[in-house]
XYZ file of N, CA, C and O in Angstrom:
428
model
N 73.865 7.314 97.005
C 74.408 8.162 95.950
C 73.748 9.405 95.764
O 74.136 10.490 95.400
N 72.334 9.317 95.915
C 71.495 10.572 95.767
C 71.656 11.493 96.903
O 71.636 12.655 96.746
N 71.950 10.840 98.049
C 72.316 11.738 99.147
C 73.412 12.512 99.056
O 73.616 13.669 99.446
N 74.534 11.881 98.378
C 75.759 12.553 98.193
C 75.560 13.612 97.267
O 76.091 14.680 97.377
N 74.855 13.383 96.060
C 74.496 14.308 95.188
C 73.761 15.659 95.837
O 74.090 16.702 95.466
N 72.821 15.220 96.635
C 72.101 16.306 97.258
C 72.953 17.094 98.333
O 72.909 18.330 98.306
N 73.913 16.389 98.978
C 74.817 17.082 99.811
C 75.810 18.043 98.912
O 76.067 19.166 99.337
N 76.151 17.452 97.943
C 77.057 18.353 97.129
C 76.242 19.474 96.481
O 76.906 20.539 96.273
N 75.022 19.392 96.073
C 74.336 20.415 95.575
C 73.964 21.453 96.611
O 74.122 22.662 96.467
N 73.765 21.026 97.835
C 73.554 21.836 98.978
C 74.731 22.660 99.229
O 74.844 23.848 99.428
N 75.928 21.949 99.351
C 77.169 22.686 99.577
C 77.329 23.608 98.391
O 77.954 24.929 98.681
N 77.259 23.386 97.064
C 77.353 24.126 96.035
C 76.457 25.442 96.380
O 76.946 26.501 96.024
N 75.279 25.215 96.561
C 74.169 26.284 96.744
C 74.696 27.210 97.876
O 74.617 28.356 97.713
N 75.165 26.661 99.045
C 75.652 27.388 100.130
C 76.834 28.204 99.732
O 76.890 29.391 100.152
N 77.696 27.647 98.822
C 78.909 28.336 98.433
C 78.430 29.598 97.497
O 78.993 30.705 97.665
N 77.517 29.250 96.730
C 76.895 30.528 95.809
C 76.275 31.474 96.682
O 76.515 32.589 96.543
N 75.507 31.036 97.602
C 74.835 32.021 98.526
C 75.945 32.985 99.371
O 75.794 34.195 99.406
N 76.956 32.125 99.798
C 77.914 32.941 100.577
C 78.639 33.867 99.635
O 78.999 34.984 100.009
N 78.958 33.506 98.575
C 79.519 34.305 97.497
C 78.679 35.596 97.084
O 79.244 36.703 97.068
N 77.462 35.275 96.910
C 76.623 36.352 96.653
C 76.503 37.318 97.790
O 76.336 38.624 97.686
N 76.331 36.935 98.995
C 76.334 37.683 100.172
C 77.550 38.519 100.419
O 77.527 39.696 100.812
N 78.801 37.909 99.977
C 79.974 38.641 100.008
C 79.901 39.800 99.027
O 80.382 40.863 99.318
N 79.386 39.505 97.908
C 79.276 40.505 96.743
C 78.349 41.675 97.232
O 78.455 42.721 96.990
N 77.206 41.227 97.925
C 76.378 42.263 98.372
C 77.005 43.145 99.435
O 76.840 44.337 99.353
N 77.877 42.543 100.282
C 78.570 43.319 101.167
C 79.561 44.344 100.625
O 79.632 45.406 101.071
N 80.314 43.899 99.745
C 81.074 44.725 98.887
C 80.398 45.907 98.165
O 80.806 47.016 98.316
N 79.293 45.605 97.753
C 78.400 46.643 96.964
C 77.975 47.678 98.015
O 78.018 48.771 97.872
N 77.651 47.120 99.269
C 77.109 48.034 100.275
C 78.282 49.008 100.714
O 78.002 50.158 100.858
N 79.440 48.412 100.874
C 80.666 49.218 101.283
C 80.897 50.250 100.091
O 81.303 51.339 100.447
N 80.857 49.749 98.890
C 81.122 50.775 97.753
C 79.973 51.904 97.818
O 80.304 53.096 97.523
N 78.678 51.517 98.090
C 77.725 52.480 98.096
C 77.923 53.509 99.239
O 77.923 54.651 99.082
N 78.521 53.056 100.489
C 78.924 53.856 101.545
C 79.898 54.837 101.112
O 79.941 55.916 101.361
N 80.970 54.291 100.410
C 82.026 55.159 99.972
C 81.580 56.214 98.958
O 82.015 57.398 99.124
N 80.725 55.827 98.128
C 80.163 56.705 97.117
C 79.351 57.883 97.899
O 79.403 59.194 97.569
N 78.634 57.431 99.016
C 77.788 58.342 99.718
C 78.826 59.437 100.293
O 78.477 60.555 100.321
N 79.965 59.016 101.009
C 80.932 59.882 101.459
C 81.479 60.745 100.610
O 81.627 61.940 100.776
N 81.848 60.254 99.299
C 82.238 61.238 98.305
C 81.237 62.267 97.918
O 81.538 63.340 97.801
N 79.968 62.011 97.813
C 78.957 62.813 97.487
C 78.843 63.867 98.689
O 78.620 65.122 98.426
N 78.859 63.502 99.983
C 78.865 64.509 101.026
C 80.077 65.347 100.915
O 79.792 66.579 101.173
N 81.271 64.816 100.638
C 82.435 65.753 100.561
C 82.217 66.694 99.320
O 82.655 67.787 99.389
N 81.735 66.152 98.170
C 81.492 67.047 97.057
C 80.409 68.199 97.288
O 80.607 69.323 96.999
N 79.452 67.815 98.097
C 78.503 68.803 98.563
C 79.112 69.863 99.494
O 78.879 71.105 99.267
N 80.121 69.611 100.344
C 80.777 70.605 101.187
C 81.628 71.463 100.265
O 81.531 72.675 100.289
N 82.282 70.825 99.238
C 83.128 71.635 98.507
C 82.318 72.595 97.572
O 82.694 73.695 97.286
N 81.141 72.064 97.097
C 80.438 73.054 96.227
C 79.629 74.096 97.017
O 79.713 75.270 96.763
N 79.423 73.818 98.337
C 78.868 74.916 99.201
C 79.981 75.925 99.439
O 79.562 77.156 99.416
N 81.291 75.485 99.809
C 82.302 76.316 99.941
C 82.592 77.270 98.865
O 82.817 78.420 98.923
N 82.474 76.624 97.631
C 82.870 77.309 96.472
C 81.700 78.320 96.048
O 81.964 79.409 95.593
N 80.514 78.042 96.480
C 79.510 78.761 96.252
C 79.531 80.215 97.227
O 79.368 81.286 96.644
N 80.050 79.913 98.415
C 80.349 81.126 99.226
C 81.410 81.967 98.642
O 81.386 83.151 98.698
N 82.544 81.318 98.142
C 83.598 81.988 97.538
C 83.135 82.935 96.300
O 83.501 83.980 96.013
N 82.163 82.099 95.414
C 81.788 82.843 94.355
C 81.002 84.157 94.813
O 80.887 85.080 94.153
N 80.108 83.935 95.742
C 79.307 85.144 96.185
C 80.237 86.237 96.701
O 80.055 87.275 96.511
N 81.394 85.792 97.412
C 82.212 86.857 97.867
C 83.027 87.659 96.539
O 83.166 88.791 96.759
N 83.295 86.852 95.675
C 83.941 87.409 94.456
C 82.889 88.319 93.816
O 83.386 89.483 93.384
N 81.683 87.909 93.639
C 80.684 88.790 93.121
C 80.461 90.001 93.779
O 80.301 91.088 93.276
N 80.482 89.823 95.187
C 80.427 91.120 95.950
C 81.480 92.024 95.760
O 81.334 93.212 95.722
N 82.720 91.479 95.893
C 83.954 92.427 95.591
C 83.856 92.985 94.237
O 84.367 94.132 94.167
N 83.465 92.183 93.126
C 83.353 92.844 91.837
C 82.339 94.136 91.986
O 82.628 95.318 91.302
N 81.263 93.958 92.442
C 80.295 94.981 92.664
C 80.781 96.162 93.439
O 80.528 97.330 92.984
N 81.413 95.830 94.499
C 82.042 96.921 95.219
C 83.062 97.696 94.514
O 83.185 98.899 94.505
N 83.923 96.979 93.793
C 85.074 97.534 92.895
C 84.359 98.423 91.860
O 84.930 99.616 91.581
N 83.294 97.865 91.354
C 82.541 98.769 90.176
C 82.086 100.122 90.771
O 82.283 101.154 90.164
N 81.394 99.996 91.972
C 80.847 101.127 92.693
C 82.023 102.151 92.970
O 81.897 103.291 92.776
N 83.107 101.641 93.476
C 84.334 102.474 93.784
C 84.759 103.130 92.657
O 85.154 104.337 92.691
N 85.049 102.481 91.617
C 85.572 102.929 90.269
C 84.682 104.059 89.768
O 85.183 105.150 89.376
N 83.370 103.895 89.821
C 82.471 104.896 89.419
C 82.536 106.130 90.264
O 82.692 107.379 89.818
N 82.746 105.896 91.604
C 82.860 107.179 92.562
C 84.225 107.837 92.339
O 84.250 109.036 92.294
N 85.273 107.056 91.961
C 86.582 107.590 91.752
C 86.465 108.477 90.489
O 87.194 109.505 90.307
N 85.931 107.983 89.418
C 85.617 108.794 88.210
C 85.103 110.096 88.487
O 85.616 111.015 87.903
N 84.027 109.963 89.196
C 83.378 111.238 89.723
C 84.308 112.274 90.311
O 84.355 113.419 90.019
N 85.093 111.715 91.314
C 85.980 112.524 92.072
C 87.182 113.223 91.190
O 87.629 114.219 91.399
N 87.628 112.258 90.229
C 88.590 112.790 89.411
C 88.158 113.969 88.432
O 88.750 114.888 88.260
N 86.859 113.900 87.955
C 86.411 114.814 87.204
C 86.141 116.108 88.132
O 86.567 117.249 87.486
N 85.811 115.934 89.334
C 85.686 117.302 90.098
C 86.988 117.875 90.446
O 87.166 119.152 90.287
N 88.013 117.006 90.598
C 89.349 117.446 90.912
C 89.899 118.139 89.668
O 90.549 119.164 89.833
N 89.653 117.731 88.521
C 90.096 118.249 87.262
C 89.475 119.613 87.072
O 90.257 120.705 86.718
N 88.082 119.769 87.332
C 87.385 121.147 87.230
C 88.038 122.175 88.371
O 88.271 123.217 87.847
N 88.362 121.574 89.511
C 88.902 122.572 90.541
C 90.211 122.923 90.138
O 90.495 124.070 90.308
N 91.006 122.090 89.676
C 92.343 122.352 89.179
C 92.456 123.404 88.044
O 93.107 124.500 88.000
N 91.470 123.266 87.118
C 91.456 124.147 85.999
C 90.988 125.501 86.454
O 91.515 126.565 86.099
N 90.054 125.656 87.317
C 89.635 126.871 87.926
C 90.445 127.525 88.768
O 90.676 128.796 88.698
N 91.199 126.803 89.388
C 92.392 127.231 90.302
C 93.474 127.792 89.525
O 94.145 128.775 89.833
N 93.721 127.270 88.423
C 94.833 127.541 87.506
C 94.493 128.982 86.911
O 95.303 129.911 86.799
N 93.256 128.931 86.444
C 92.792 130.227 85.849
C 92.628 131.327 86.949
O 93.126 132.533 86.503
N 92.311 131.144 87.970
C 92.393 132.131 89.205
C 93.852 132.657 89.406
O 94.092 133.810 89.676
N 94.772 131.719 89.469
C 96.029 131.989 89.674
C 96.613 132.831 88.557
O 97.300 133.865 88.863
N 96.409 132.545 87.294
C 96.692 133.470 86.302
C 96.091 134.869 86.418
O 96.817 135.779 86.171
N 94.821 134.779 86.608
C 94.239 136.171 86.826
C 94.838 137.035 87.912
O 95.030 138.210 87.797
N 95.185 136.408 89.064
C 95.843 137.074 90.206
C 97.244 137.607 89.745
O 97.564 138.716 90.059
N 97.822 136.757 89.067
C 99.289 137.112 88.687
C 99.078 138.346 87.662
O 99.952 139.241 87.713
N 98.244 138.296 86.803
C 98.044 139.583 85.786
C 97.552 140.743 86.500
O 98.226 141.858 86.407
N 96.666 140.602 87.623
C 96.483 141.854 88.326
C 97.658 142.335 89.139
O 97.852 143.615 89.316
N 98.344 141.266 89.766
C 99.595 141.805 90.391
C 100.474 142.566 89.578
O 101.269 143.460 89.953
N 100.667 141.870 88.354
C 101.574 142.613 87.433
C 101.165 143.943 86.991
O 101.996 144.865 87.010
N 99.841 144.284 86.878
C 99.344 145.469 86.640
C 99.596 146.452 87.683
O 99.941 147.660 87.372
N 99.205 145.976 88.922
C 99.494 146.871 90.055
C 100.990 147.276 90.118
O 101.353 148.357 90.453
N 101.858 146.269 89.910
C 103.316 146.497 90.075
C 103.759 147.466 88.929
O 104.493 148.269 89.231
N 103.252 147.334 87.794
C 103.441 148.187 86.704
C 103.006 149.635 87.057
O 103.718 150.578 86.788
N 101.838 149.917 87.638
C 101.382 151.105 88.037
C 102.250 151.763 89.093
O 102.589 152.972 89.106
N 102.693 150.918 90.109
C 103.525 151.342 91.206
C 104.896 151.812 90.491
O 105.433 152.914 90.918
N 105.485 151.054 89.601
C 106.767 151.422 89.114
C 106.590 152.720 88.326
O 107.391 153.700 88.355
N 105.504 152.873 87.532
C 105.316 154.119 86.816
C 105.090 155.257 87.671
O 105.671 156.415 87.473
N 104.489 155.145 88.753
C 104.142 156.175 89.763
C 105.595 156.543 90.452
O 105.814 157.792 90.552
N 106.435 155.536 90.693
C 107.713 155.877 91.279
C 108.688 156.576 90.314
O 109.348 157.546 90.711
N 108.695 156.095 89.115
C 109.512 156.774 88.139
C 108.935 158.076 87.816
O 109.836 159.020 87.545
N 107.769 158.346 87.836
C 107.228 159.611 87.404
C 107.371 160.623 88.471
O 107.849 161.399 88.945
């Protein structure tokens, strides 16, 4: 009877050991899956870091271009104003010369 009890206890212990071994294998598989998830996450973070660097670079480039455009617009405005003043001055001079010619022809 003691032998039967020992056999039952051994069988029970072997079943527990096998169950624990199966649990350890499942944990091992889950750890491998988590490891893969972290690797995928690292790749995504790296890719997003590159995109953020690109966005930052584009923002800085846009800022520089905008500042340069503002300067060019100011220059164009000055040129347009001086050109307009020059055109008015030439028109007045032409008008005076025309008036003198008309007076000389009439006289």
